[in-house]
CSV table of C-alpha atoms in Angstrom, one decimal:
chain,number,residue,atom,x,y,z
K,1,UNK,CA,79.1,42.4,5.8
K,2,UNK,CA,76.6,40.0,7.3
K,3,UNK,CA,77.9,38.4,10.5
K,4,UNK,CA,80.6,41.0,11.1
K,5,UNK,CA,80.5,42.8,14.5
K,6,UNK,CA,81.4,46.5,14.3
K,7,UNK,CA,83.2,47.9,17.4
K,8,UNK,CA,84.2,51.4,18.2
K,9,UNK,CA,87.6,52.9,18.4
K,10,UNK,CA,89.5,53.0,21.7
K,11,UNK,CA,92.2,55.8,22.1
K,12,UNK,CA,94.1,57.4,24.9
K,13,UNK,CA,96.2,60.6,25.1
K,14,UNK,CA,98.4,61.5,28.0
K,15,UNK,CA,100.2,64.7,29.0
K,16,UNK,CA,102.6,65.1,31.9
K,17,UNK,CA,104.0,68.6,32.8
K,18,UNK,CA,106.9,69.2,35.1
K,19,UNK,CA,109.1,72.2,36.0
K,20,UNK,CA,112.3,72.0,34.0
K,21,UNK,CA,114.6,73.6,36.5
K,22,UNK,CA,115.2,76.6,34.2
K,23,UNK,CA,112.0,78.6,34.9
K,24,UNK,CA,110.0,76.7,32.2
K,25,UNK,CA,107.9,73.6,31.9
K,26,UNK,CA,108.9,70.3,30.3
K,27,UNK,CA,106.6,67.6,29.0
K,28,UNK,CA,108.2,64.2,29.8
K,29,UNK,CA,105.0,62.5,28.6
K,30,UNK,CA,103.2,63.6,25.5
K,31,UNK,CA,101.5,60.6,23.9
K,32,UNK,CA,98.5,60.3,21.6
K,33,UNK,CA,97.1,57.4,19.7
K,34,UNK,CA,94.6,56.7,16.9
K,35,UNK,CA,92.4,59.7,16.4
K,36,UNK,CA,93.9,61.8,19.1
K,37,UNK,CA,97.2,63.5,18.3
K,38,UNK,CA,99.1,65.9,20.7
K,39,UNK,CA,101.4,68.7,19.4
K,40,UNK,CA,103.5,71.0,21.5
K,41,UNK,CA,103.3,74.5,20.1
K,42,UNK,CA,105.5,77.5,20.6
K,43,UNK,CA,105.0,79.2,23.9
K,44,UNK,CA,106.5,82.0,25.9
K,45,UNK,CA,107.7,82.3,29.5
K,46,UNK,CA,107.2,79.4,31.9
K,47,UNK,CA,104.1,77.9,30.3
K,48,UNK,CA,104.0,74.9,28.0
K,49,UNK,CA,101.4,74.9,25.2
K,50,UNK,CA,99.8,71.7,23.8
K,51,UNK,CA,97.3,71.4,21.0
K,52,UNK,CA,94.8,68.5,20.7
K,53,UNK,CA,94.5,67.6,17.0
K,54,UNK,CA,91.8,65.2,15.9
K,55,UNK,CA,93.2,62.9,13.2
K,56,UNK,CA,89.8,61.5,12.3
K,57,UNK,CA,86.1,62.4,12.6
K,58,UNK,CA,84.5,61.5,15.9
K,59,UNK,CA,83.8,60.4,18.5
K,60,UNK,CA,81.4,58.1,16.6
K,61,UNK,CA,78.9,55.7,18.2
K,62,UNK,CA,80.8,53.0,20.2
K,63,UNK,CA,84.1,55.0,20.4
K,64,UNK,CA,85.8,55.5,23.7
K,65,UNK,CA,88.4,58.4,23.9
K,66,UNK,CA,90.4,59.3,27.0
K,67,UNK,CA,92.6,62.3,27.6
K,68,UNK,CA,94.6,62.7,30.8
K,69,UNK,CA,96.8,65.5,31.9
K,70,UNK,CA,99.0,65.7,35.1
K,71,UNK,CA,100.6,68.9,36.2
K,72,UNK,CA,103.2,68.9,38.9
K,73,UNK,CA,104.3,71.5,41.4
K,74,UNK,CA,105.8,74.5,39.6
K,75,UNK,CA,104.7,73.5,36.1
K,76,UNK,CA,102.3,75.6,34.0
K,77,UNK,CA,100.4,74.0,31.1
K,78,UNK,CA,97.9,75.4,28.6
K,79,UNK,CA,95.9,72.9,26.4
K,80,UNK,CA,93.7,73.8,23.5
K,81,UNK,CA,92.3,72.1,20.4
K,82,UNK,CA,92.8,72.7,16.8
K,83,UNK,CA,89.1,72.6,15.9
K,84,UNK,CA,85.7,71.8,17.4
K,85,UNK,CA,85.0,68.2,18.3
K,86,UNK,CA,81.9,66.8,16.5
K,87,UNK,CA,80.0,63.8,18.0
K,88,UNK,CA,78.6,61.8,15.1
K,89,UNK,CA,76.5,58.6,14.7
K,90,UNK,CA,78.6,55.5,13.8
K,91,UNK,CA,78.2,52.0,12.6
K,92,UNK,CA,78.9,50.6,16.1
K,93,UNK,CA,76.0,50.2,18.6
K,94,UNK,CA,75.8,52.1,21.8
K,95,UNK,CA,76.9,55.5,23.0
K,96,UNK,CA,80.3,57.1,22.5
K,97,UNK,CA,82.4,58.1,25.5
K,98,UNK,CA,84.9,60.9,26.0
K,99,UNK,CA,86.7,60.9,29.4
K,100,UNK,CA,88.9,63.8,30.5
K,101,UNK,CA,91.1,63.2,33.6
K,102,UNK,CA,93.0,66.2,35.0
K,103,UNK,CA,95.3,66.5,38.0
K,104,UNK,CA,97.1,69.6,39.2
K,105,UNK,CA,99.4,69.5,42.2
K,106,UNK,CA,100.0,72.4,44.7
K,107,UNK,CA,101.9,75.1,42.9
K,108,UNK,CA,100.9,73.8,39.5
K,109,UNK,CA,98.7,75.7,37.0
K,110,UNK,CA,96.5,74.3,34.2
K,111,UNK,CA,94.5,76.1,31.5
K,112,UNK,CA,92.2,73.6,29.8
K,113,UNK,CA,90.6,75.5,26.9
K,114,UNK,CA,89.4,73.1,24.1
K,115,UNK,CA,87.1,74.3,21.3
K,116,UNK,CA,83.4,73.5,21.3
K,117,UNK,CA,81.9,70.1,21.4
K,118,UNK,CA,79.1,69.8,18.7
K,119,UNK,CA,76.4,67.2,19.1
K,120,UNK,CA,75.3,66.2,15.6
K,121,UNK,CA,71.9,64.7,14.8
K,122,UNK,CA,71.8,61.0,15.5
K,123,UNK,CA,74.8,60.9,17.8
K,124,UNK,CA,74.9,59.7,21.4
K,125,UNK,CA,77.8,60.9,23.5
K,126,UNK,CA,78.6,60.7,27.2
K,127,UNK,CA,81.4,63.1,28.3
K,128,UNK,CA,82.9,62.7,31.8
K,129,UNK,CA,85.4,65.2,33.1
K,130,UNK,CA,87.2,64.6,36.4
K,131,UNK,CA,89.5,67.2,38.0
K,132,UNK,CA,91.7,66.7,41.0
K,133,UNK,CA,93.4,69.8,42.5
K,134,UNK,CA,95.8,70.3,45.4
K,135,UNK,CA,94.6,73.0,47.8
K,136,UNK,CA,97.1,75.6,46.3
K,137,UNK,CA,96.7,74.6,42.6
K,138,UNK,CA,95.4,76.9,39.9
K,139,UNK,CA,92.9,76.0,37.2
K,140,UNK,CA,91.0,77.6,34.3
K,141,UNK,CA,88.7,75.0,32.7
K,142,UNK,CA,86.3,75.8,29.9
K,143,UNK,CA,83.6,73.4,28.5
K,144,UNK,CA,81.3,74.4,25.6
K,145,UNK,CA,78.6,72.3,24.1
K,146,UNK,CA,76.6,73.2,21.0
K,147,UNK,CA,73.4,71.3,20.2
K,148,UNK,CA,73.3,70.5,16.5
K,149,UNK,CA,75.1,72.0,13.5
K,150,UNK,CA,73.5,74.9,11.7
K,151,UNK,CA,69.8,74.2,11.1
K,152,UNK,CA,70.1,70.7,12.6
K,153,UNK,CA,68.5,69.0,15.5
K,154,UNK,CA,70.9,67.7,18.2
K,155,UNK,CA,71.9,64.2,19.1
K,156,UNK,CA,71.8,63.0,22.7
K,157,UNK,CA,74.5,64.6,24.8
K,158,UNK,CA,75.2,63.9,28.5
K,159,UNK,CA,78.0,65.8,30.2
K,160,UNK,CA,79.2,65.3,33.8
K,161,UNK,CA,81.8,67.5,35.4
K,162,UNK,CA,83.3,66.8,38.9
K,163,UNK,CA,85.9,68.7,40.8
K,164,UNK,CA,87.8,67.7,43.9
K,165,UNK,CA,90.1,70.1,45.9
K,166,UNK,CA,92.4,68.6,48.5
K,167,UNK,CA,90.4,65.3,48.2
K,168,UNK,CA,87.0,67.0,48.9
K,169,UNK,CA,84.2,67.1,46.3
K,170,UNK,CA,83.2,70.7,45.6
K,171,UNK,CA,81.4,70.2,42.3
K,172,UNK,CA,79.6,67.2,40.7
K,173,UNK,CA,77.0,68.1,38.1
K,174,UNK,CA,75.5,66.5,35.1
K,175,UNK,CA,73.6,67.9,32.1
K,176,UNK,CA,71.6,65.7,29.6
K,177,UNK,CA,70.2,67.2,26.4
K,178,UNK,CA,68.6,66.0,23.2
K,179,UNK,CA,66.5,63.0,22.3
K,180,UNK,CA,66.0,60.6,25.2
K,181,UNK,CA,67.1,63.1,27.9
K,182,UNK,CA,64.9,63.7,30.9
K,183,UNK,CA,62.0,66.0,30.2
K,184,UNK,CA,62.4,69.7,30.7
K,185,UNK,CA,66.0,69.9,29.5
K,186,UNK,CA,65.0,72.5,26.9
K,187,UNK,CA,62.4,74.3,29.1
K,188,UNK,CA,62.6,77.5,31.2
K,189,UNK,CA,64.3,75.6,34.1
K,190,UNK,CA,66.9,74.1,31.6
K,191,UNK,CA,68.3,75.7,28.5
K,192,UNK,CA,65.3,77.8,27.7
K,193,UNK,CA,65.4,77.2,24.0
K,194,UNK,CA,69.1,78.0,23.7
K,195,UNK,CA,71.4,75.8,21.7
K,196,UNK,CA,74.8,76.5,23.3
K,197,UNK,CA,75.7,75.9,26.9
K,198,UNK,CA,79.0,76.2,28.7
K,199,UNK,CA,80.8,76.0,32.0
K,200,UNK,CA,83.9,77.8,33.3
K,201,UNK,CA,85.7,76.6,36.4
K,202,UNK,CA,88.3,78.9,37.9
K,203,UNK,CA,90.4,77.9,40.9
K,204,UNK,CA,93.0,80.1,42.6
K,205,UNK,CA,94.5,79.8,46.1
K,206,UNK,CA,93.5,83.4,46.9
K,207,UNK,CA,89.8,82.5,46.5
K,208,UNK,CA,90.1,80.5,49.7
K,209,UNK,CA,90.4,83.7,51.8
K,210,UNK,CA,88.4,85.9,49.4
K,211,UNK,CA,85.6,83.9,47.9
K,212,UNK,CA,84.1,85.0,44.6
K,213,UNK,CA,80.7,86.6,45.2
K,214,UNK,CA,77.6,85.1,43.5
K,215,UNK,CA,76.3,87.3,40.8
K,216,UNK,CA,74.6,87.5,37.4
K,217,UNK,CA,77.0,88.2,34.5
K,218,UNK,CA,75.0,89.9,31.7
K,219,UNK,CA,72.3,88.1,29.9
K,220,UNK,CA,72.6,84.3,30.2
K,221,UNK,CA,75.5,83.8,32.6
K,222,UNK,CA,76.0,83.6,36.3
K,223,UNK,CA,78.9,82.9,38.7
K,224,UNK,CA,78.7,81.0,42.0
K,225,UNK,CA,81.4,80.4,44.5
K,226,UNK,CA,82.4,76.8,45.3
K,227,UNK,CA,83.7,75.4,48.6
K,228,UNK,CA,87.4,76.0,48.8
K,229,UNK,CA,89.3,78.0,46.3
K,230,UNK,CA,87.1,77.8,43.2
K,231,UNK,CA,84.2,79.5,41.3
K,232,UNK,CA,81.8,78.2,38.7
K,233,UNK,CA,80.4,80.2,35.7
K,234,UNK,CA,77.4,78.7,33.8
K,235,UNK,CA,76.2,80.3,30.6
K,236,UNK,CA,73.6,79.6,27.9
K,237,UNK,CA,73.4,81.4,24.5
K,238,UNK,CA,71.7,81.0,21.1
K,239,UNK,CA,75.0,80.1,19.4
K,240,UNK,CA,78.6,79.3,19.9
K,241,UNK,CA,79.9,82.8,19.2
K,242,UNK,CA,77.8,84.4,21.8
K,243,UNK,CA,78.6,81.6,24.3
K,244,UNK,CA,82.3,82.2,23.9
K,245,UNK,CA,81.9,85.9,24.4
K,246,UNK,CA,80.0,85.4,27.6
K,247,UNK,CA,82.6,83.0,29.0
K,248,UNK,CA,85.5,85.2,28.0
K,249,UNK,CA,83.8,88.2,29.7
K,250,UNK,CA,83.3,86.0,32.8
K,251,UNK,CA,87.0,84.9,32.9
K,252,UNK,CA,88.1,88.6,32.6
K,253,UNK,CA,85.9,89.5,35.5
K,254,UNK,CA,87.6,86.8,37.7
K,255,UNK,CA,91.2,87.7,36.9
């Protein structure tokens, strides 16, 4: 309607994981709102399993979603998602934002393994992932971005990932792709024509004394050590299936 201002959706989801005193992990905070639902699923052993379930399409233009997880000493948490996230154009002006805030204390362990993020034509999404780890925390974090659906040009996607261990920044990188991104993003020094890109961050206390060596992992993936107790795998692939295979192989090589 004329004269009506369309604004995006604001939604926040929070997870808090604590040792339950019986060898398992409790979730005293498990709260989702709007288009972000959280479901605890059946797990085994000391690990708690949580699934992110999108109740609506999105994020759309103008939306701002935030997901935060806090893992205490002795707790073990694994988070996945029920389906891929699709960034779509919306009625509201401006870019959509998706913030992920993760914190793991010494002795805690987090596996953050969502499904792919797909940048649909006409969308404009900024993803910001911040991770805070104690010096003896453990982490496996996977991010996968797919540029466009099948046979479709991508939207604009900017993804920034930062990692701090014991208060020190060990990783802060940003990737911008699609219309309006800085020139060269799809060239030989960027994605090289590939349409799927992913990162895998693995942090383990033992990496402090035995750093992971830098090396190439097959065709399209490489691992580099980070300062402190972490390593970063970066991979590019022609499609989501091949990307997942590369990152799975990389994770197996680091275990």
